[in-house]
């Protein structure tokens, strides 16, 4: 069993300055230009808080089950929908531990079949929101 908590905070500062009409192409200082001065800037802060848990079950070294849940709260999502819960599950069968494989195929030392499921609709929304 595993349980955890994660917090991430990021700040991005951007400053821009521009001006035109330099006396020549050898001068790079903004104060040397004379037309259309422009200054702008912004600061962007984002935060993500997550709680997560995992449970594993191993039956006889052959049959494996795992369940996960994660609850994210993100400032990158729209204000009316900032919380997402993401469950996932997986199951696996270690076929190589079965006697019919061990007896008939001694060269196979580790063969596992695994399937999984994850709910990620809100993750897609987070990714789309971050790209805009």
mmCIF file of C-alpha atoms in Angstrom:
data_model
loop_
_atom_site.group_PDB
_atom_site.id
_atom_site.type_symbol
_atom_site.label_atom_id
_atom_site.label_comp_id
_atom_site.label_asym_id
_atom_site.label_seq_id
_atom_site.Cartn_x
_atom_site.Cartn_y
_atom_site.Cartn_z
ATOM 1 C CA UNK A 1 0.000 0.000 0.000
ATOM 2 C CA UNK A 2 1.203 3.499 -0.803
ATOM 3 C CA UNK A 3 -0.215 6.944 -0.036
ATOM 4 C CA UNK A 4 1.250 10.313 -0.828
ATOM 5 C CA UNK A 5 0.829 14.032 -1.281
ATOM 6 C CA UNK A 6 2.492 16.320 -3.813
ATOM 7 C CA UNK A 7 2.524 20.114 -4.201
ATOM 8 C CA UNK A 8 3.992 21.987 -7.157
ATOM 9 C CA UNK A 9 4.209 25.737 -7.581
ATOM 10 C CA UNK A 10 5.638 27.565 -10.580
ATOM 11 C CA UNK A 11 6.120 31.231 -11.411
ATOM 12 C CA UNK A 12 7.068 32.578 -14.800
ATOM 13 C CA UNK A 13 8.065 36.232 -15.289
ATOM 14 C CA UNK A 14 8.271 37.799 -18.717
ATOM 15 C CA UNK A 15 9.612 41.253 -19.572
ATOM 16 C CA UNK A 16 9.695 42.723 -23.068
ATOM 17 C CA UNK A 17 11.111 45.952 -24.410
ATOM 18 C CA UNK A 18 11.277 47.234 -27.952
ATOM 19 C CA UNK A 19 12.198 50.363 -29.870
ATOM 20 C CA UNK A 20 12.903 51.297 -33.484
ATOM 21 C CA UNK A 21 15.166 53.596 -35.461
ATOM 22 C CA UNK A 22 18.677 52.808 -34.258
ATOM 23 C CA UNK A 23 21.511 54.909 -35.735
ATOM 24 C CA UNK A 24 23.174 51.714 -37.084
ATOM 25 C CA UNK A 25 23.132 47.894 -36.725
ATOM 26 C CA UNK A 26 26.114 47.829 -34.361
ATOM 27 C CA UNK A 27 24.263 49.282 -31.359
ATOM 28 C CA UNK A 28 22.116 46.945 -29.253
ATOM 29 C CA UNK A 29 21.040 49.106 -26.289
ATOM 30 C CA UNK A 30 17.361 50.039 -26.127
ATOM 31 C CA UNK A 31 18.235 53.599 -25.152
ATOM 32 C CA UNK A 32 19.884 54.131 -28.561
ATOM 33 C CA UNK A 33 16.586 53.884 -30.486
ATOM 34 C CA UNK A 34 14.294 56.833 -31.023
ATOM 35 C CA UNK A 35 10.858 55.694 -32.345
ATOM 36 C CA UNK A 36 7.948 53.561 -31.090
ATOM 37 C CA UNK A 37 9.198 52.540 -27.654
ATOM 38 C CA UNK A 38 7.289 49.652 -26.080
ATOM 39 C CA UNK A 39 7.486 47.929 -22.741
ATOM 40 C CA UNK A 40 5.358 45.035 -21.509
ATOM 41 C CA UNK A 41 5.510 42.182 -19.077
ATOM 42 C CA UNK A 42 3.560 39.599 -17.198
ATOM 43 C CA UNK A 43 3.832 37.090 -14.399
ATOM 44 C CA UNK A 44 2.090 33.720 -14.479
ATOM 45 C CA UNK A 45 1.730 31.527 -11.417
ATOM 46 C CA UNK A 46 0.443 27.961 -11.460
ATOM 47 C CA UNK A 47 -0.127 25.445 -8.709
ATOM 48 C CA UNK A 48 -0.915 21.740 -8.544
ATOM 49 C CA UNK A 49 -1.783 19.764 -5.432
ATOM 50 C CA UNK A 50 -2.230 16.009 -5.582
ATOM 51 C CA UNK A 51 -3.185 13.212 -3.231
ATOM 52 C CA UNK A 52 -2.607 9.668 -4.430
ATOM 53 C CA UNK A 53 -2.782 6.084 -3.304
ATOM 54 C CA UNK A 54 -1.994 2.613 -4.586
ATOM 55 C CA UNK A 55 -2.873 -0.910 -3.503
ATOM 56 C CA UNK A 56 -1.138 -4.024 -4.885
ATOM 57 C CA UNK A 57 -2.255 -7.628 -4.529
ATOM 58 C CA UNK A 58 -0.141 -10.650 -5.466
ATOM 59 C CA UNK A 59 -1.764 -14.088 -5.397
ATOM 60 C CA UNK A 60 0.667 -16.992 -5.541
ATOM 61 C CA UNK A 61 3.201 -14.999 -7.589
ATOM 62 C CA UNK A 62 1.025 -15.559 -10.662
ATOM 63 C CA UNK A 63 -1.922 -13.198 -10.492
ATOM 64 C CA UNK A 64 -1.281 -9.509 -9.871
ATOM 65 C CA UNK A 65 -3.804 -6.739 -9.250
ATOM 66 C CA UNK A 66 -3.184 -3.039 -8.744
ATOM 67 C CA UNK A 67 -5.540 -0.149 -8.031
ATOM 68 C CA UNK A 68 -4.614 3.546 -8.042
ATOM 69 C CA UNK A 69 -6.417 6.784 -7.402
ATOM 70 C CA UNK A 70 -5.139 10.320 -7.760
ATOM 71 C CA UNK A 71 -6.922 13.557 -6.880
ATOM 72 C CA UNK A 72 -5.484 16.666 -8.541
ATOM 73 C CA UNK A 73 -6.403 20.265 -7.925
ATOM 74 C CA UNK A 74 -4.857 22.561 -10.541
ATOM 75 C CA UNK A 75 -4.888 26.303 -11.154
ATOM 76 C CA UNK A 76 -4.445 25.535 -14.860
ATOM 77 C CA UNK A 77 -8.008 24.264 -15.106
ATOM 78 C CA UNK A 78 -11.057 26.529 -15.453
ATOM 79 C CA UNK A 79 -12.214 27.973 -12.119
ATOM 80 C CA UNK A 80 -15.467 26.001 -12.163
ATOM 81 C CA UNK A 81 -13.677 22.653 -12.646
ATOM 82 C CA UNK A 82 -10.284 22.687 -10.899
ATOM 83 C CA UNK A 83 -10.455 19.242 -9.294
ATOM 84 C CA UNK A 84 -10.017 15.935 -11.056
ATOM 85 C CA UNK A 85 -10.055 12.370 -9.748
ATOM 86 C CA UNK A 86 -8.124 9.837 -11.812
ATOM 87 C CA UNK A 87 -8.612 6.157 -10.966
ATOM 88 C CA UNK A 88 -6.693 3.409 -12.700
ATOM 89 C CA UNK A 89 -6.400 -0.357 -12.411
ATOM 90 C CA UNK A 90 -4.318 -3.135 -13.863
ATOM 91 C CA UNK A 91 -4.266 -6.903 -13.790
ATOM 92 C CA UNK A 92 -1.494 -9.238 -14.836
ATOM 93 C CA UNK A 93 -0.978 -12.961 -15.223
ATOM 94 C CA UNK A 94 2.563 -14.329 -14.963
ATOM 95 C CA UNK A 95 2.067 -17.119 -17.463
ATOM 96 C CA UNK A 96 5.660 -18.293 -17.005
ATOM 97 C CA UNK A 97 4.819 -19.359 -13.434
ATOM 98 C CA UNK A 98 2.204 -21.856 -14.638
ATOM 99 C CA UNK A 99 3.278 -25.496 -14.646
ATOM 100 C CA UNK A 100 2.207 -26.044 -18.269
ATOM 101 C CA UNK A 101 4.749 -23.372 -19.335
ATOM 102 C CA UNK A 102 7.515 -24.440 -16.945
ATOM 103 C CA UNK A 103 7.180 -28.106 -18.005
ATOM 104 C CA UNK A 104 6.891 -27.546 -21.765
ATOM 105 C CA UNK A 105 8.926 -24.375 -22.415
ATOM 106 C CA UNK A 106 11.972 -24.291 -20.120
ATOM 107 C CA UNK A 107 13.568 -21.428 -22.088
ATOM 108 C CA UNK A 108 10.753 -19.050 -21.092
ATOM 109 C CA UNK A 109 11.794 -17.518 -17.791
ATOM 110 C CA UNK A 110 9.428 -14.545 -17.469
ATOM 111 C CA UNK A 111 6.258 -14.136 -19.539
ATOM 112 C CA UNK A 112 3.522 -11.829 -18.282
ATOM 113 C CA UNK A 113 0.229 -10.710 -19.823
ATOM 114 C CA UNK A 114 -1.007 -7.368 -18.530
ATOM 115 C CA UNK A 115 -4.030 -5.161 -19.086
ATOM 116 C CA UNK A 116 -4.802 -1.755 -17.644
ATOM 117 C CA UNK A 117 -7.441 0.945 -17.561
ATOM 118 C CA UNK A 118 -7.205 4.636 -16.713
ATOM 119 C CA UNK A 119 -9.694 7.491 -16.566
ATOM 120 C CA UNK A 120 -8.023 10.515 -18.116
ATOM 121 C CA UNK A 121 -10.701 12.805 -19.570
ATOM 122 C CA UNK A 122 -9.776 15.613 -17.166
ATOM 123 C CA UNK A 123 -6.071 15.097 -17.923
ATOM 124 C CA UNK A 124 -6.893 15.797 -21.576
ATOM 125 C CA UNK A 125 -8.669 18.991 -20.482
ATOM 126 C CA UNK A 126 -5.600 20.015 -18.429
ATOM 127 C CA UNK A 127 -3.307 19.440 -21.409
ATOM 128 C CA UNK A 128 -5.590 21.402 -23.758
ATOM 129 C CA UNK A 129 -5.843 24.275 -21.248
ATOM 130 C CA UNK A 130 -2.038 24.405 -20.815
ATOM 131 C CA UNK A 131 -1.549 24.639 -24.590
ATOM 132 C CA UNK A 132 -3.864 27.660 -24.905
#
